Coordinates of C-alpha atoms and ligand atoms in Angstrom, one line a residue:
M18 CA -9.2 94.9 -1.7
K19 CA -5.8 96.0 -2.8
I20 CA -3.6 93.0 -3.7
E21 CA 0.2 93.2 -4.1
N22 CA 2.2 90.2 -5.3
G23 CA 5.8 89.7 -4.4
S24 CA 8.3 87.1 -3.5
Y25 CA 10.4 85.9 -0.6
E26 CA 13.3 83.5 -1.2
G27 CA 11.6 82.3 -4.4
A28 CA 8.2 81.8 -2.8
K29 CA 5.2 83.9 -3.7
T30 CA 4.0 86.6 -1.2
I31 CA 0.7 88.4 -1.3
A32 CA -0.2 91.5 0.6
L33 CA -3.9 92.2 1.0
T34 CA -5.1 95.6 2.2
N35 CA -8.8 96.0 3.1
K36 CA -11.0 99.2 3.2
S37 CA -10.6 99.2 7.0
G38 CA -6.8 99.8 6.9
M39 CA -5.7 96.3 7.7
T40 CA -2.8 94.7 5.7
L41 CA -2.2 91.0 5.9
T42 CA 1.0 89.7 4.2
L43 CA 1.1 86.0 3.4
C44 CA 3.8 83.7 1.9
A45 CA 3.6 80.4 0.1
L46 CA 6.6 79.2 2.0
G47 CA 5.0 77.6 5.1
A48 CA 1.5 79.0 4.0
G49 CA 2.3 81.6 6.6
I50 CA 1.7 85.0 7.9
M51 CA 4.6 87.5 7.4
S52 CA 2.9 90.5 8.8
I53 CA -0.4 91.9 10.0
K54 CA -0.8 95.7 10.3
V55 CA -3.9 97.2 11.8
P56 CA -4.7 100.8 12.7
D57 CA -4.4 101.8 16.4
R58 CA -6.8 104.1 18.3
D59 CA -5.2 107.1 16.6
G60 CA -5.4 105.5 13.1
I61 CA -1.6 104.8 12.9
S62 CA -0.9 101.5 11.2
R63 CA 0.8 99.1 13.7
E64 CA 2.5 95.7 13.2
V65 CA 0.9 93.3 15.7
T66 CA 2.9 90.2 15.0
R67 CA 6.6 89.4 15.8
L68 CA 8.7 87.8 13.2
A69 CA 11.7 85.8 14.2
D70 CA 14.8 87.9 14.6
S71 CA 16.5 85.8 12.0
G72 CA 13.7 86.4 9.5
Y73 CA 10.6 84.8 8.1
A74 CA 10.6 81.0 8.0
K75 CA 13.8 80.7 9.9
E76 CA 11.8 79.7 13.0
Y77 CA 8.1 78.8 13.4
H78 CA 6.9 82.4 13.5
G79 CA 3.7 82.9 11.5
L80 CA 4.0 79.4 9.8
T81 CA 1.5 76.6 9.3
I82 CA 2.5 73.7 11.7
G83 CA 1.8 70.1 10.7
R84 CA 1.2 67.3 10.3
T85 CA 1.0 67.7 14.0
S86 CA 1.4 70.6 16.4
G87 CA 3.1 70.4 19.8
R88 CA 4.7 67.4 21.4
I89 CA 3.8 63.7 20.7
E90 CA 5.3 61.5 23.4
N91 CA 7.9 59.1 22.1
A92 CA 7.4 60.4 18.6
T93 CA 5.1 57.5 17.6
F94 CA 1.5 56.6 17.4
E95 CA -0.7 53.8 16.0
I96 CA -4.0 53.8 14.1
D97 CA -5.6 50.5 13.0
G98 CA -2.3 48.7 13.2
K99 CA -0.3 51.3 11.1
I100 CA 2.6 52.8 13.1
A101 CA 3.9 56.3 12.5
K102 CA 7.6 56.8 13.4
L103 CA 8.2 60.5 13.7
E104 CA 11.4 62.5 14.0
K105 CA 12.6 62.7 17.6
N106 CA 13.3 66.4 17.8
N107 CA 12.2 67.0 21.3
H108 CA 15.0 66.0 23.7
G109 CA 15.8 63.1 21.3
V110 CA 12.6 61.4 22.5
D111 CA 9.4 63.0 21.4
N112 CA 8.2 64.8 18.2
L113 CA 7.7 68.6 18.1
H114 CA 5.7 70.3 15.4
G115 CA 5.9 67.5 12.9
G116 CA 9.8 67.5 12.8
K117 CA 12.0 69.3 10.4
D118 CA 10.1 67.9 7.4
G119 CA 6.9 69.6 8.6
F120 CA 4.5 71.9 6.7
H121 CA 6.4 75.0 8.0
G122 CA 9.1 74.4 5.4
K123 CA 7.0 73.5 2.4
V124 CA 6.3 75.7 -0.6
F125 CA 2.5 75.7 -1.2
S126 CA 0.5 76.5 -4.4
V127 CA -1.4 79.7 -4.3
A128 CA -4.8 80.7 -5.6
V129 CA -6.6 84.0 -5.0
N130 CA -10.4 84.2 -5.1
A131 CA -11.8 87.7 -4.8
A132 CA -15.4 88.5 -4.0
A133 CA -17.1 91.8 -3.2
D134 CA -16.9 91.6 0.6
C135 CA -13.9 89.4 1.1
T136 CA -10.9 87.8 -0.6
D137 CA -9.6 84.2 -0.1
V138 CA -6.0 83.1 -0.5
V139 CA -5.9 79.4 -0.8
F140 CA -2.6 77.6 -0.2
G141 CA -2.4 74.0 -1.4
Y142 CA 0.0 71.2 -0.7
D143 CA -0.1 67.4 -1.3
S144 CA 1.8 65.6 1.4
P145 CA 3.0 62.1 0.3
D146 CA 2.6 59.0 2.3
G147 CA 5.5 58.6 4.7
E148 CA 6.4 62.3 4.8
G149 CA 7.9 63.1 8.2
G150 CA 7.1 59.5 9.2
Y151 CA 3.3 59.9 9.0
F152 CA 1.1 57.5 6.9
G153 CA -1.4 58.3 4.2
N154 CA -1.3 60.8 1.3
V155 CA -2.9 64.0 2.4
K156 CA -4.3 66.8 0.3
L157 CA -4.1 70.0 2.3
A158 CA -5.6 73.5 1.8
V159 CA -5.0 76.4 4.2
T160 CA -7.4 79.3 3.3
Y161 CA -7.1 82.8 4.6
R162 CA -10.1 85.0 4.2
V163 CA -9.7 88.7 4.6
Y164 CA -12.9 90.8 5.0
E165 CA -13.3 94.2 3.3
N166 CA -15.1 96.2 5.9
E167 CA -14.0 94.7 9.2
N168 CA -10.5 93.8 10.4
K169 CA -11.2 90.1 10.4
I170 CA -9.1 87.2 9.1
T171 CA -10.5 83.6 8.9
M172 CA -8.0 80.8 8.6
S173 CA -9.3 77.4 7.6
F174 CA -7.5 74.1 7.5
D175 CA -9.1 71.5 5.1
A176 CA -7.4 68.2 4.5
T177 CA -8.4 64.9 2.9
P178 CA -6.4 61.8 3.5
D179 CA -6.5 58.6 1.5
C180 CA -6.6 56.5 4.7
K181 CA -7.3 57.0 8.3
T182 CA -4.6 59.2 9.8
L183 CA -3.7 61.9 12.3
L184 CA -3.6 65.7 11.7
N185 CA -3.3 68.5 14.2
L186 CA -2.8 71.8 12.2
T187 CA -2.2 75.3 13.6
N188 CA -0.6 78.6 12.8
H189 CA 2.3 79.7 15.0
V190 CA 2.0 83.5 14.7
Y191 CA 3.4 85.6 17.6
W192 CA 1.2 88.5 18.8
N193 CA 2.0 91.8 20.5
M194 CA -0.9 94.2 20.5
S195 CA 1.0 97.3 21.5
G196 CA 2.0 97.6 17.9
D197 CA 5.6 97.5 16.7
L198 CA 6.7 95.7 19.9
R199 CA 6.5 98.8 22.1
E200 CA 5.9 96.9 25.3
P201 CA 6.3 93.3 26.5
V202 CA 3.2 91.1 26.2
T203 CA 3.2 90.6 29.9
D204 CA 1.9 94.2 30.2
Q205 CA -1.1 93.3 28.0
T206 CA -4.5 92.0 29.0
V207 CA -5.3 88.4 28.3
Y208 CA -8.6 86.5 28.4
I209 CA -8.8 82.7 27.9
N210 CA -12.1 80.8 28.1
A211 CA -10.6 77.8 29.8
S212 CA -11.2 76.3 33.2
R213 CA -8.7 73.4 32.6
V214 CA -5.0 73.5 31.7
G215 CA -2.4 70.8 30.8
R216 CA 0.1 69.6 33.4
L217 CA 3.5 69.2 31.8
N218 CA 6.5 67.0 32.6
E219 CA 10.1 68.1 32.2
R220 CA 10.0 67.4 28.4
L221 CA 6.8 69.5 28.2
I222 CA 4.7 66.5 27.4
V223 CA 1.1 66.9 28.6
V224 CA 0.7 64.2 31.3
D225 CA -2.7 65.2 32.8
I226 CA -5.3 68.0 32.7
D227 CA -5.9 70.0 35.9
P228 CA -8.4 72.7 36.8
V229 CA -6.9 76.1 36.5
T230 CA -5.3 77.6 39.6
P231 CA -5.3 81.5 39.9
Q232 CA -1.9 81.5 38.0
F233 CA -3.5 79.9 35.0
D234 CA -7.0 81.4 35.3
F235 CA -7.6 84.0 32.6
R236 CA -11.4 83.8 32.6
K237 CA -11.5 87.3 34.0
P238 CA -9.2 89.4 31.7
R239 CA -6.0 90.3 33.4
K240 CA -2.4 91.2 32.8
M241 CA -0.5 88.3 31.2
G242 CA 2.4 89.0 33.5
E243 CA 0.6 89.0 36.8
Y244 CA 1.9 85.6 38.0
I245 CA 4.8 85.2 35.5
T246 CA 7.5 84.8 38.1
D247 CA 5.4 82.2 40.1
E248 CA 7.1 78.8 40.4
S249 CA 4.0 77.1 38.9
V250 CA 4.3 79.2 35.8
Q251 CA 8.1 79.0 35.5
R252 CA 8.5 75.2 36.3
H253 CA 9.9 73.4 33.1
T254 CA 8.7 76.2 30.8
H255 CA 10.0 79.6 32.1
G256 CA 6.6 81.1 31.5
Y257 CA 3.3 80.1 29.8
D258 CA 3.8 77.2 27.4
H259 CA 0.6 75.3 28.2
P260 CA -2.4 73.9 26.5
F261 CA -5.6 75.5 27.8
F262 CA -8.7 73.4 27.3
L263 CA -11.5 75.6 26.1
D264 CA -14.9 75.7 27.9
G265 CA -16.6 75.9 24.5
R266 CA -15.6 75.8 20.9
G267 CA -17.0 77.5 17.8
L268 CA -16.8 80.7 15.9
D269 CA -19.7 82.3 17.9
K270 CA -17.6 82.7 21.0
T271 CA -14.2 84.2 22.0
A272 CA -11.6 81.5 22.9
C273 CA -9.0 84.1 23.9
S274 CA -8.1 87.7 23.5
L275 CA -5.2 90.1 23.9
Y276 CA -5.5 93.8 24.5
S277 CA -2.9 96.7 24.8
Q278 CA -3.9 99.8 26.6
T279 CA -1.0 101.6 24.8
S280 CA -2.4 101.1 21.3
G281 CA -6.0 100.4 22.1
I282 CA -5.8 97.3 19.8
K283 CA -7.6 94.2 20.8
L284 CA -7.3 90.8 19.2
E285 CA -10.1 88.2 19.7
V286 CA -9.5 84.6 18.7
K287 CA -12.4 82.3 17.9
T288 CA -11.9 78.6 16.9
T289 CA -13.6 75.3 16.3
Y290 CA -10.7 73.6 18.1
P291 CA -10.9 72.3 21.6
C292 CA -7.6 73.7 22.8
V293 CA -5.2 76.7 22.7
V294 CA -1.6 76.3 23.4
V295 CA -0.4 79.6 24.9
F296 CA 3.4 80.1 24.4
G297 CA 4.6 83.4 25.8
D298 CA 7.8 83.8 23.9
N299 CA 9.6 82.8 27.2
F300 CA 13.2 83.2 26.1
T301 CA 13.0 86.7 24.8
G302 CA 11.7 88.5 27.9
Y303 CA 8.1 87.8 26.8
K304 CA 8.1 90.0 23.7
S305 CA 5.0 88.3 22.3
T306 CA 2.6 85.4 22.7
C307 CA 1.3 82.6 20.5
F308 CA -2.3 81.3 20.7
E309 CA -1.9 78.0 18.9
C310 CA -5.5 76.8 18.4
Q311 CA -5.3 73.0 17.9
Y312 CA -6.3 69.7 19.3
H313 CA -4.6 68.3 22.5
P314 CA -1.0 68.0 21.4
D315 CA -0.7 64.4 22.5
G316 CA -4.4 63.7 22.0
I317 CA -3.6 60.6 20.0
H318 CA -2.4 59.0 23.2
Q319 CA -4.6 60.7 25.7
C320 CA -8.0 61.4 24.1
P321 CA -8.0 59.5 20.8
D322 CA -11.7 60.3 20.3
D323 CA -11.1 64.0 19.9
C324 CA -7.6 64.5 18.6
G325 CA -7.7 65.2 14.8
V326 CA -7.9 61.7 13.4
C327 CA -9.6 62.0 10.0
T328 CA -10.6 59.6 7.2
P329 CA -11.3 59.9 3.4
E330 CA -15.1 60.0 4.4
K331 CA -14.6 62.4 7.3
P332 CA -12.0 64.9 6.1
Y333 CA -10.2 67.4 8.4
A334 CA -12.0 70.8 8.6
E335 CA -11.1 73.4 11.3
T336 CA -11.3 77.1 11.4
T337 CA -9.7 79.9 13.5
E338 CA -10.7 83.5 13.3
Y339 CA -8.8 86.7 14.3
V340 CA -10.8 89.8 14.9
F341 CA -9.1 93.2 15.5
T342 CA -10.9 96.1 17.2
V343 CA -9.8 99.3 18.9
K344 CA -10.9 100.7 22.2
Ligands
GAL6 C1 5.6 76.2 20.9 C2 6.1 75.2 21.9 C3 7.2 75.8 22.6 C4 8.3 76.1 21.6 C5 7.8 76.9 20.5 C6 8.8 77.1 19.4 O1 4.5 75.8 20.2 O2 5.0 75.0 22.8 O3 7.6 74.9 23.6 O4 8.8 74.9 21.1 O5 6.7 76.3 20.0 O6 9.9 77.9 19.8

């Protein structure tokens, strides 16, 4: 593995290039992904993520999101009599992505562990009790593992709280498989292993879970844009911005995939999480898409038995994997 150290606005960056021609560039600010380059079918190295136009860490692009991802209705929740009062940064009512004090803006510690067949970059952060309005001290590690002989990245979230609390951690990377943003993501082929999708209200709070209609059914791979102008896809969101509830979880199956005929590059996403929020970059003409693997965004209110609540005895441990191949 070739490892190059650098810095961005005072935070460490690390670029890892494997023997298969993939380069992953990470940054300690937001424990995030700045860039992923993979070879296309002609062997030309292509950027497959989209950074915010204003630059890294200016928006959520590529960053670790927490303590919670997505929208929590009324920006509050209770566990065992303890009440969290979160920032109301969604229409002045709900919480989105943990608020402005979220993990996306924190500078993490960095450790690199190299082995023969893979290299780990471990980002660490100790979140104090009360940060962002959440309770409990939380020791967090976000680990990226880059493999030497295949274009595979494993991203693990491990966190230990000192009391029972809620976490729902994801990465907010924006994908476009054409490479270097040569076509909108609506021209690319999507697969999602989900027969159920969240129903959203006008503030994009998940109010119920419905079986997928054809507009939301990606169980047979198809163009992301096929139904993009449909009223049911446009309503409240202007495109896809919905949690898809996976029909199976685990690193042995594909949760979702994205393929571009233009480059031949295919991304497969595997995850231990039950849900993937698909956000189709709806205000840029669908330049890219996010696949935010996570728990139900408002699970603490709607499915508290499977929402990311963790304890000192049962720490948080979830993994998402990105695999790139060419066809
Ligand atoms: C997504 C969210 C979108 C939008 C985006 C950030 O996770 O579902 O509604 O807020 O983040 O621009």
